[in-house]
């Protein structure tokens, strides 16, 4: 936070502003060189040759080493990194300019644009641990904090609602991924009234990218007496996907002259064994999702950086022998349906931006026109007749009463 990303040195203005003497700060080095050696324990003498942030290591571990490559990690929060090569792009749409990696003291510095959402897996854990919503945990060795999935719940037609499906299944591509949703009883969430009404914005600690409003609060919109807990879980997964779409739209506006993004590499705890969520992200973002068949892309990235520093690995060798195969998820819905769902979710986002801590309204910051966007202008004129009759009759009674009093 105190480093100047252009000079790769401690920023004098920032350290002066925060009152931090630069002499107490360590020397800044690349992420791939020998910093020292372990001097105690079983690993004595082993060189320490790689230091990377989690998201940057994931970017490198999935070999996103060329400008234009992109990855998104889903853990407690979600983080999207877009490799911009040696170019620093100042975002006008809520993204951060950051260092991606520097593979050696004399190597070129690669930069990235980053989108951050603080709540992804955190929102699912909140449903599990705080609201006690029962869901099927991921993996065979689940810990108490393990994230959960909705796949089993969606196999129950009563969970999604009693409205018969009137179109093709929303996730036409997910049925071959898990037998729990590949039965004739599975109903499309997008064609059921209740799921269409529920949206969730998990802004528990405010908004990061692209709004940067620390005092916003989360909202669940559209609850009725018929709402089931699993529908809220579905809305949570949908919010995770839509947060990614927000990053991608900001990125498109910032990089108008770059080739369009048509695929996204993903990793992280909550997608490591959750094909349902991966298909949902593909559908709602409208691009191909590729998930490496490994639970920890960041470890691969740190290993590659260390191997390069020790001169026991090259990028070509790593690409040939160390990169795992990927599972591919293709979009299975059209743009109209995708955009309609996103538009509805964005209305709830706007409401969360209006709210501040303590329930105050921040109406100056955001227009409140969205509060009436659901109102239709196509209602028949006959809808106004009862009210007109009531007003006219009330006025007549008052007029007659006034005349009688005068007599």
CSV table of C-alpha atoms in Angstrom, one decimal:
chain,number,residue,atom,x,y,z
A,1,UNK,CA,0.0,0.0,0.0
A,2,UNK,CA,3.0,2.3,0.5
A,3,UNK,CA,4.8,1.3,-2.7
A,4,UNK,CA,5.0,3.5,-5.8
A,5,UNK,CA,4.1,0.9,-8.5
A,6,UNK,CA,5.9,2.9,-11.2
A,7,UNK,CA,9.3,3.2,-9.4
A,8,UNK,CA,8.8,0.0,-7.3
A,9,UNK,CA,10.1,1.9,-4.3
A,10,UNK,CA,8.5,3.2,-1.2
A,11,UNK,CA,6.5,6.3,-2.0
A,12,UNK,CA,7.9,9.3,-0.2
A,13,UNK,CA,4.5,11.1,-0.2
A,14,UNK,CA,2.7,8.2,1.3
A,15,UNK,CA,5.2,7.4,4.0
A,16,UNK,CA,5.4,11.1,4.9
A,17,UNK,CA,1.6,11.4,5.0
A,18,UNK,CA,1.3,8.4,7.4
A,19,UNK,CA,4.3,9.3,9.4
A,20,UNK,CA,6.3,6.1,8.6
A,21,UNK,CA,10.1,6.5,8.5
A,22,UNK,CA,11.3,4.7,5.3
A,23,UNK,CA,14.4,3.4,7.2
A,24,UNK,CA,12.2,1.0,9.2
A,25,UNK,CA,10.7,-0.5,6.0
A,26,UNK,CA,12.3,-3.6,4.3
A,27,UNK,CA,13.9,-3.5,0.9
A,28,UNK,CA,11.5,-4.1,-2.0
A,29,UNK,CA,12.5,-7.0,-4.2
A,30,UNK,CA,11.0,-9.0,-7.0
A,31,UNK,CA,8.8,-12.0,-6.4
A,32,UNK,CA,11.3,-14.5,-7.8
A,33,UNK,CA,14.8,-14.4,-6.3
A,34,UNK,CA,16.7,-15.8,-3.3
A,35,UNK,CA,15.9,-13.7,-0.2
A,36,UNK,CA,17.7,-15.9,2.4
A,37,UNK,CA,17.8,-19.4,3.8
A,38,UNK,CA,16.0,-21.3,6.5
A,39,UNK,CA,18.3,-21.4,9.5
A,40,UNK,CA,16.5,-23.8,11.9
A,41,UNK,CA,14.6,-27.0,11.9
A,42,UNK,CA,14.4,-29.8,9.3
A,43,UNK,CA,14.5,-27.3,6.5
A,44,UNK,CA,17.8,-25.7,7.5
A,45,UNK,CA,19.6,-24.4,4.5
A,46,UNK,CA,16.6,-24.5,2.1
A,47,UNK,CA,16.5,-21.2,0.1
A,48,UNK,CA,13.5,-18.9,0.3
A,49,UNK,CA,13.1,-18.0,-3.3
A,50,UNK,CA,9.5,-16.8,-3.8
A,51,UNK,CA,7.2,-14.3,-2.2
A,52,UNK,CA,3.8,-13.6,-3.8
A,53,UNK,CA,0.4,-12.4,-2.9
A,54,UNK,CA,-2.4,-15.0,-3.2
A,55,UNK,CA,-4.2,-13.6,-6.2
A,56,UNK,CA,-0.9,-12.8,-8.1
A,57,UNK,CA,0.4,-16.3,-7.5
A,58,UNK,CA,-2.9,-17.7,-8.9
A,59,UNK,CA,-2.4,-15.5,-12.0
A,60,UNK,CA,1.1,-16.9,-12.5
A,61,UNK,CA,0.1,-20.5,-11.5
A,62,UNK,CA,-2.5,-20.5,-14.3
A,63,UNK,CA,0.2,-19.2,-16.7
A,64,UNK,CA,-1.5,-15.9,-17.3
A,65,UNK,CA,1.8,-14.4,-18.3
A,66,UNK,CA,0.8,-12.5,-21.4
A,67,UNK,CA,-1.0,-9.2,-21.6
A,68,UNK,CA,-4.7,-9.8,-22.0
A,69,UNK,CA,-4.9,-13.0,-19.9
A,70,UNK,CA,-7.3,-13.0,-17.0
A,71,UNK,CA,-8.2,-15.0,-13.9
A,72,UNK,CA,-10.6,-14.7,-11.0
A,73,UNK,CA,-10.2,-16.3,-7.6
A,74,UNK,CA,-13.2,-17.1,-5.3
A,75,UNK,CA,-12.4,-17.5,-1.6
A,76,UNK,CA,-13.8,-15.5,1.3
A,77,UNK,CA,-14.0,-12.7,-1.3
A,78,UNK,CA,-13.5,-12.7,-5.0
A,79,UNK,CA,-10.7,-11.0,-6.9
A,80,UNK,CA,-10.3,-10.6,-10.7
A,81,UNK,CA,-6.9,-9.9,-12.2
A,82,UNK,CA,-6.3,-8.8,-15.8
A,83,UNK,CA,-2.7,-8.8,-17.0
A,84,UNK,CA,-1.9,-5.5,-18.7
A,85,UNK,CA,1.7,-6.3,-19.5
A,86,UNK,CA,4.1,-3.5,-18.9
A,87,UNK,CA,1.3,-0.9,-19.2
A,88,UNK,CA,-0.2,0.7,-16.1
A,89,UNK,CA,-3.8,1.5,-16.8
A,90,UNK,CA,-5.5,4.0,-14.5
A,91,UNK,CA,-9.1,2.8,-14.2
A,92,UNK,CA,-12.0,5.2,-14.5
A,93,UNK,CA,-14.5,2.5,-13.6
A,94,UNK,CA,-13.6,1.4,-10.0
A,95,UNK,CA,-10.8,-1.1,-10.6
A,96,UNK,CA,-7.3,-1.0,-9.1
A,97,UNK,CA,-4.0,-0.7,-10.9
A,98,UNK,CA,-1.5,-3.1,-9.3
A,99,UNK,CA,1.7,-5.1,-9.8
A,100,UNK,CA,1.0,-8.6,-11.1
A,101,UNK,CA,4.5,-10.0,-10.9
A,102,UNK,CA,8.2,-9.4,-11.5
A,103,UNK,CA,10.0,-12.7,-12.1
A,104,UNK,CA,13.5,-11.7,-11.2
A,105,UNK,CA,15.5,-8.6,-10.2
A,106,UNK,CA,16.2,-7.7,-13.9
A,107,UNK,CA,12.9,-9.0,-15.3
A,108,UNK,CA,10.2,-6.8,-16.8
A,109,UNK,CA,7.5,-5.8,-14.4
A,110,UNK,CA,4.0,-7.0,-15.3
A,111,UNK,CA,1.0,-4.9,-14.2
A,112,UNK,CA,-2.7,-5.8,-13.8
A,113,UNK,CA,-6.1,-4.3,-13.3
A,114,UNK,CA,-7.9,-5.8,-10.2
A,115,UNK,CA,-11.5,-6.0,-9.2
A,116,UNK,CA,-12.2,-6.9,-5.6
A,117,UNK,CA,-15.4,-8.0,-3.8
A,118,UNK,CA,-15.1,-8.6,-0.1
A,119,UNK,CA,-18.0,-11.1,0.2
A,120,UNK,CA,-18.2,-14.3,-1.8
A,121,UNK,CA,-17.5,-17.4,0.3
A,122,UNK,CA,-18.1,-15.2,3.3
A,123,UNK,CA,-21.7,-14.8,2.2
A,124,UNK,CA,-22.2,-18.6,1.9
A,125,UNK,CA,-20.5,-19.1,5.3
A,126,UNK,CA,-22.9,-16.5,6.8
A,127,UNK,CA,-25.9,-18.5,5.5
A,128,UNK,CA,-24.5,-21.7,7.0
A,129,UNK,CA,-23.2,-20.5,10.3
A,130,UNK,CA,-25.4,-17.5,11.2
A,131,UNK,CA,-28.8,-18.3,9.5
A,132,UNK,CA,-28.3,-22.0,9.9
A,133,UNK,CA,-29.5,-22.7,6.4
A,134,UNK,CA,-28.8,-26.4,5.7
A,135,UNK,CA,-26.9,-27.0,2.5
A,136,UNK,CA,-24.7,-29.8,1.2
A,137,UNK,CA,-21.0,-29.1,2.1
A,138,UNK,CA,-18.3,-29.3,-0.5
A,139,UNK,CA,-15.8,-32.1,-0.5
A,140,UNK,CA,-15.4,-35.3,1.5
A,141,UNK,CA,-13.4,-33.8,4.4
A,142,UNK,CA,-15.4,-30.7,5.1
A,143,UNK,CA,-14.3,-28.4,7.9
A,144,UNK,CA,-16.8,-26.4,10.0
A,145,UNK,CA,-16.0,-23.4,7.9
A,146,UNK,CA,-16.3,-25.2,4.6
A,147,UNK,CA,-18.4,-23.5,2.0
A,148,UNK,CA,-21.6,-25.1,0.7
A,149,UNK,CA,-23.5,-25.8,-2.4
A,150,UNK,CA,-27.1,-25.6,-3.6
A,151,UNK,CA,-26.9,-28.5,-6.0
A,152,UNK,CA,-28.8,-31.0,-3.8
A,153,UNK,CA,-31.5,-28.5,-2.9
A,154,UNK,CA,-32.2,-27.7,-6.6
A,155,UNK,CA,-33.1,-31.3,-7.2
A,156,UNK,CA,-36.2,-30.7,-5.2
A,157,UNK,CA,-39.0,-29.1,-7.3
A,158,UNK,CA,-40.7,-27.8,-4.1
A,159,UNK,CA,-37.6,-25.8,-3.2
A,160,UNK,CA,-37.6,-23.7,-6.4
A,161,UNK,CA,-41.4,-23.2,-6.3
A,162,UNK,CA,-44.7,-24.5,-7.5
A,163,UNK,CA,-44.8,-22.6,-10.8
A,164,UNK,CA,-44.5,-25.0,-13.7
A,165,UNK,CA,-41.6,-24.3,-16.1
A,166,UNK,CA,-42.6,-22.7,-19.3
A,167,UNK,CA,-39.2,-22.8,-21.1
A,168,UNK,CA,-36.1,-24.8,-21.4
A,169,UNK,CA,-34.0,-25.4,-18.3
A,170,UNK,CA,-32.0,-22.4,-17.2
A,171,UNK,CA,-28.9,-24.5,-16.9
A,172,UNK,CA,-29.1,-26.7,-19.9
A,173,UNK,CA,-25.3,-27.3,-19.7
A,174,UNK,CA,-25.3,-28.2,-16.0
A,175,UNK,CA,-27.4,-31.4,-16.1
A,176,UNK,CA,-24.4,-33.5,-17.3
A,177,UNK,CA,-22.2,-32.2,-14.5
A,178,UNK,CA,-24.1,-33.5,-11.5
A,179,UNK,CA,-26.8,-36.2,-11.3
A,180,UNK,CA,-28.6,-34.3,-8.5
A,181,UNK,CA,-29.8,-31.8,-11.0
A,182,UNK,CA,-30.2,-34.1,-14.0
A,183,UNK,CA,-33.8,-35.3,-13.3
A,184,UNK,CA,-37.1,-34.5,-14.8
A,185,UNK,CA,-38.2,-32.6,-11.7
A,186,UNK,CA,-35.5,-29.9,-12.0
A,187,UNK,CA,-37.2,-26.6,-12.8
A,188,UNK,CA,-35.7,-23.5,-14.2
A,189,UNK,CA,-35.1,-20.8,-11.5
A,190,UNK,CA,-35.5,-18.1,-14.1
A,191,UNK,CA,-38.9,-19.3,-15.1
A,192,UNK,CA,-40.3,-19.5,-11.6
A,193,UNK,CA,-42.0,-16.5,-10.0
A,194,UNK,CA,-40.4,-16.7,-6.6
A,195,UNK,CA,-36.8,-17.0,-7.7
A,196,UNK,CA,-37.3,-14.1,-10.1
A,197,UNK,CA,-38.4,-11.9,-7.2
A,198,UNK,CA,-35.4,-12.6,-4.8
A,199,UNK,CA,-32.1,-10.8,-5.2
A,200,UNK,CA,-29.3,-10.6,-2.7
A,201,UNK,CA,-26.5,-8.0,-2.4
A,202,UNK,CA,-24.0,-9.3,0.2
A,203,UNK,CA,-22.4,-5.9,0.9
A,204,UNK,CA,-21.7,-6.8,4.6
A,205,UNK,CA,-18.7,-4.6,4.8
A,206,UNK,CA,-19.6,-2.1,2.1
A,207,UNK,CA,-18.7,-2.1,-1.6
A,208,UNK,CA,-15.2,-2.4,-3.0
A,209,UNK,CA,-15.0,-2.5,-6.8
A,210,UNK,CA,-16.5,-0.7,-8.6
A,211,UNK,CA,-18.2,1.6,-6.1
A,212,UNK,CA,-15.9,1.9,-3.2
A,213,UNK,CA,-18.5,2.8,-0.6
A,214,UNK,CA,-17.5,1.5,2.8
A,215,UNK,CA,-20.8,2.5,4.5
A,216,UNK,CA,-23.2,0.6,2.1
A,217,UNK,CA,-25.1,-2.4,3.6
A,218,UNK,CA,-26.4,-5.7,2.3
A,219,UNK,CA,-29.9,-6.3,1.1
A,220,UNK,CA,-32.1,-9.3,0.4
A,221,UNK,CA,-35.0,-8.1,-1.8
A,222,UNK,CA,-38.2,-9.8,-2.8
A,223,UNK,CA,-38.9,-12.0,0.3
A,224,UNK,CA,-42.5,-13.3,0.6
A,225,UNK,CA,-44.2,-15.7,3.0
A,226,UNK,CA,-43.6,-18.4,0.4
A,227,UNK,CA,-39.8,-17.9,0.2
A,228,UNK,CA,-37.7,-20.9,1.1
A,229,UNK,CA,-34.2,-20.8,2.5
A,230,UNK,CA,-32.7,-22.5,-0.5
A,231,UNK,CA,-33.9,-19.7,-2.7
A,232,UNK,CA,-31.9,-17.3,-0.7
A,233,UNK,CA,-28.8,-19.5,-1.2
A,234,UNK,CA,-29.5,-19.5,-4.9
A,235,UNK,CA,-29.6,-15.7,-4.9
A,236,UNK,CA,-26.3,-15.7,-3.0
A,237,UNK,CA,-24.6,-17.7,-5.8
A,238,UNK,CA,-26.2,-15.5,-8.3
A,239,UNK,CA,-24.7,-12.4,-6.5
A,240,UNK,CA,-21.2,-14.0,-6.7
A,241,UNK,CA,-21.6,-14.4,-10.4
A,242,UNK,CA,-22.9,-10.9,-11.0
A,243,UNK,CA,-20.1,-9.3,-9.0
A,244,UNK,CA,-17.8,-11.0,-11.5
A,245,UNK,CA,-19.8,-9.5,-14.3
A,246,UNK,CA,-19.5,-6.1,-12.8
A,247,UNK,CA,-15.7,-6.5,-12.8
A,248,UNK,CA,-15.8,-7.6,-16.5
A,249,UNK,CA,-17.9,-4.6,-17.5
A,250,UNK,CA,-15.6,-2.2,-15.8
A,251,UNK,CA,-12.7,-3.9,-17.5
A,252,UNK,CA,-14.3,-3.6,-20.9
A,253,UNK,CA,-14.8,0.2,-20.4
A,254,UNK,CA,-11.3,0.7,-19.2
A,255,UNK,CA,-9.7,-1.4,-22.0
A,256,UNK,CA,-11.8,-0.4,-25.0
A,257,UNK,CA,-9.0,-1.0,-27.5
A,258,UNK,CA,-8.1,-4.4,-26.1
A,259,UNK,CA,-9.4,-7.7,-27.6
A,260,UNK,CA,-12.8,-8.7,-26.1
A,261,UNK,CA,-12.6,-11.2,-23.2
A,262,UNK,CA,-14.2,-14.6,-24.1
A,263,UNK,CA,-12.8,-16.9,-21.4
A,264,UNK,CA,-12.1,-16.6,-17.8
A,265,UNK,CA,-9.7,-18.9,-15.7
A,266,UNK,CA,-11.0,-19.4,-12.2
A,267,UNK,CA,-9.8,-20.9,-8.9
A,268,UNK,CA,-10.5,-20.8,-5.2
A,269,UNK,CA,-12.1,-22.7,-2.4
A,270,UNK,CA,-15.8,-22.2,-3.3
A,271,UNK,CA,-15.4,-23.3,-6.9
A,272,UNK,CA,-12.9,-26.1,-6.4
A,273,UNK,CA,-15.7,-28.7,-6.3
A,274,UNK,CA,-18.9,-26.7,-7.2
A,275,UNK,CA,-19.8,-27.3,-10.8
A,276,UNK,CA,-23.2,-25.7,-10.3
A,277,UNK,CA,-21.6,-22.3,-9.3
A,278,UNK,CA,-19.2,-22.5,-12.2
A,279,UNK,CA,-22.0,-23.1,-14.7
A,280,UNK,CA,-23.9,-20.2,-13.2
A,281,UNK,CA,-20.9,-17.9,-13.6
A,282,UNK,CA,-20.6,-19.0,-17.2
A,283,UNK,CA,-24.3,-18.4,-17.9
A,284,UNK,CA,-24.6,-15.0,-16.1
A,285,UNK,CA,-21.3,-13.6,-17.4
A,286,UNK,CA,-21.7,-14.9,-20.9
A,287,UNK,CA,-18.2,-16.4,-21.4
A,288,UNK,CA,-16.3,-19.6,-21.2
A,289,UNK,CA,-15.2,-20.6,-17.7
A,290,UNK,CA,-12.0,-22.7,-17.4
A,291,UNK,CA,-11.2,-24.3,-14.0
A,292,UNK,CA,-7.9,-26.1,-13.6
A,293,UNK,CA,-8.1,-29.5,-12.0
A,294,UNK,CA,-6.2,-28.5,-9.0
A,295,UNK,CA,-7.2,-27.1,-5.6
A,296,UNK,CA,-4.5,-24.5,-5.4
A,297,UNK,CA,-3.4,-22.5,-8.4
A,298,UNK,CA,-1.6,-20.0,-6.0
A,299,UNK,CA,0.7,-22.9,-4.9
A,300,UNK,CA,1.6,-23.6,-8.5
A,301,UNK,CA,2.4,-19.9,-9.0
A,302,UNK,CA,4.7,-19.7,-6.0
A,303,UNK,CA,6.4,-23.0,-7.1
A,304,UNK,CA,7.0,-21.6,-10.5
A,305,UNK,CA,8.5,-18.3,-9.2
A,306,UNK,CA,10.8,-20.3,-6.8
A,307,UNK,CA,11.8,-22.7,-9.6
A,308,UNK,CA,12.7,-19.8,-11.9
A,309,UNK,CA,14.8,-18.2,-9.1
A,310,UNK,CA,16.6,-21.5,-8.5
A,311,UNK,CA,17.0,-22.0,-12.3
A,312,UNK,CA,15.4,-25.5,-12.0
A,313,UNK,CA,12.3,-24.5,-14.0
A,314,UNK,CA,11.5,-22.6,-17.2
A,315,UNK,CA,8.1,-21.4,-18.4
A,316,UNK,CA,8.1,-23.9,-21.2
A,317,UNK,CA,9.0,-26.8,-18.8
A,318,UNK,CA,6.3,-25.7,-16.4
A,319,UNK,CA,3.7,-25.4,-19.2
A,320,UNK,CA,4.5,-28.9,-20.5
A,321,UNK,CA,4.7,-30.8,-17.2
A,322,UNK,CA,3.1,-28.8,-14.4
A,323,UNK,CA,-0.1,-27.2,-15.8
A,324,UNK,CA,-3.1,-29.3,-15.0
A,325,UNK,CA,-6.0,-29.9,-17.4
A,326,UNK,CA,-9.0,-27.7,-17.2
A,327,UNK,CA,-12.8,-28.3,-16.8
A,328,UNK,CA,-14.7,-26.1,-19.3
A,329,UNK,CA,-18.1,-24.6,-18.8
A,330,UNK,CA,-19.9,-22.9,-21.7
A,331,UNK,CA,-22.8,-20.4,-21.4
A,332,UNK,CA,-26.1,-22.1,-22.0
A,333,UNK,CA,-28.6,-19.1,-22.0
A,334,UNK,CA,-29.2,-16.2,-24.2
A,335,UNK,CA,-28.2,-12.6,-23.8
A,336,UNK,CA,-31.8,-11.4,-23.1
A,337,UNK,CA,-32.3,-13.7,-20.1
A,338,UNK,CA,-28.8,-13.0,-18.8
A,339,UNK,CA,-29.3,-9.2,-19.1
A,340,UNK,CA,-32.7,-9.3,-17.5
A,341,UNK,CA,-31.4,-11.1,-14.4
A,342,UNK,CA,-28.5,-8.7,-14.2
A,343,UNK,CA,-30.7,-5.6,-14.6
A,344,UNK,CA,-32.9,-6.8,-11.7
A,345,UNK,CA,-29.9,-7.5,-9.5
A,346,UNK,CA,-28.5,-4.0,-10.3
A,347,UNK,CA,-31.7,-2.4,-9.0
A,348,UNK,CA,-31.0,-4.0,-5.6
A,349,UNK,CA,-27.4,-2.9,-5.8
A,350,UNK,CA,-28.6,0.7,-6.2
A,351,UNK,CA,-30.7,0.4,-3.1
A,352,UNK,CA,-27.7,-0.9,-1.1
A,353,UNK,CA,-25.7,2.1,-2.3
A,354,UNK,CA,-28.4,4.4,-0.9
A,355,UNK,CA,-28.3,2.8,2.6
A,356,UNK,CA,-25.7,3.9,5.1
A,357,UNK,CA,-24.6,2.5,8.4
A,358,UNK,CA,-27.3,3.1,11.0
A,359,UNK,CA,-30.1,3.0,8.4
A,360,UNK,CA,-29.5,6.5,7.2
A,361,UNK,CA,-30.3,7.5,3.6
A,362,UNK,CA,-27.7,8.7,1.2
A,363,UNK,CA,-30.1,10.0,-1.4
A,364,UNK,CA,-27.8,12.7,-2.6
A,365,UNK,CA,-25.2,10.2,-3.7
A,366,UNK,CA,-27.5,8.0,-5.8
A,367,UNK,CA,-30.7,8.8,-7.7
A,368,UNK,CA,-33.8,7.2,-6.2
A,369,UNK,CA,-35.5,6.8,-9.6
A,370,UNK,CA,-34.8,3.1,-9.4
A,371,UNK,CA,-37.3,2.8,-6.6
A,372,UNK,CA,-40.1,3.1,-9.2
A,373,UNK,CA,-38.5,1.2,-12.0
A,374,UNK,CA,-40.6,-1.8,-11.4
A,375,UNK,CA,-43.8,0.2,-11.9
A,376,UNK,CA,-45.5,-0.6,-15.2
A,377,UNK,CA,-47.0,2.0,-17.5
A,378,UNK,CA,-49.2,-0.6,-19.3
A,379,UNK,CA,-51.9,-1.1,-16.6
A,380,UNK,CA,-55.4,-0.7,-18.0
A,381,UNK,CA,-57.3,2.6,-17.5
A,382,UNK,CA,-60.0,0.6,-15.8
A,383,UNK,CA,-57.6,0.2,-12.8
A,384,UNK,CA,-58.2,3.8,-11.9
A,385,UNK,CA,-62.0,3.7,-12.0
A,386,UNK,CA,-62.6,2.6,-8.4
A,387,UNK,CA,-60.4,5.3,-7.0
A,388,UNK,CA,-62.0,7.9,-9.3
A,389,UNK,CA,-65.5,6.9,-8.1
A,390,UNK,CA,-64.4,7.1,-4.5
A,391,UNK,CA,-63.0,10.6,-4.8
A,392,UNK,CA,-66.0,11.8,-6.8
A,393,UNK,CA,-68.5,10.4,-4.3
A,394,UNK,CA,-66.6,11.8,-1.4
A,395,UNK,CA,-66.5,15.2,-2.9
A,396,UNK,CA,-70.3,15.0,-3.7
A,397,UNK,CA,-71.1,14.1,-0.1
A,398,UNK,CA,-69.0,16.9,1.3
A,399,UNK,CA,-70.7,19.4,-1.1
A,400,UNK,CA,-74.2,18.2,-0.2
A,401,UNK,CA,-73.3,18.4,3.6
A,402,UNK,CA,-72.1,22.0,3.1
A,403,UNK,CA,-75.4,22.9,1.3
A,404,UNK,CA,-77.5,21.3,4.1
A,405,UNK,CA,-75.6,23.2,6.8
A,406,UNK,CA,-76.2,26.5,5.0
A,407,UNK,CA,-80.0,25.8,5.0
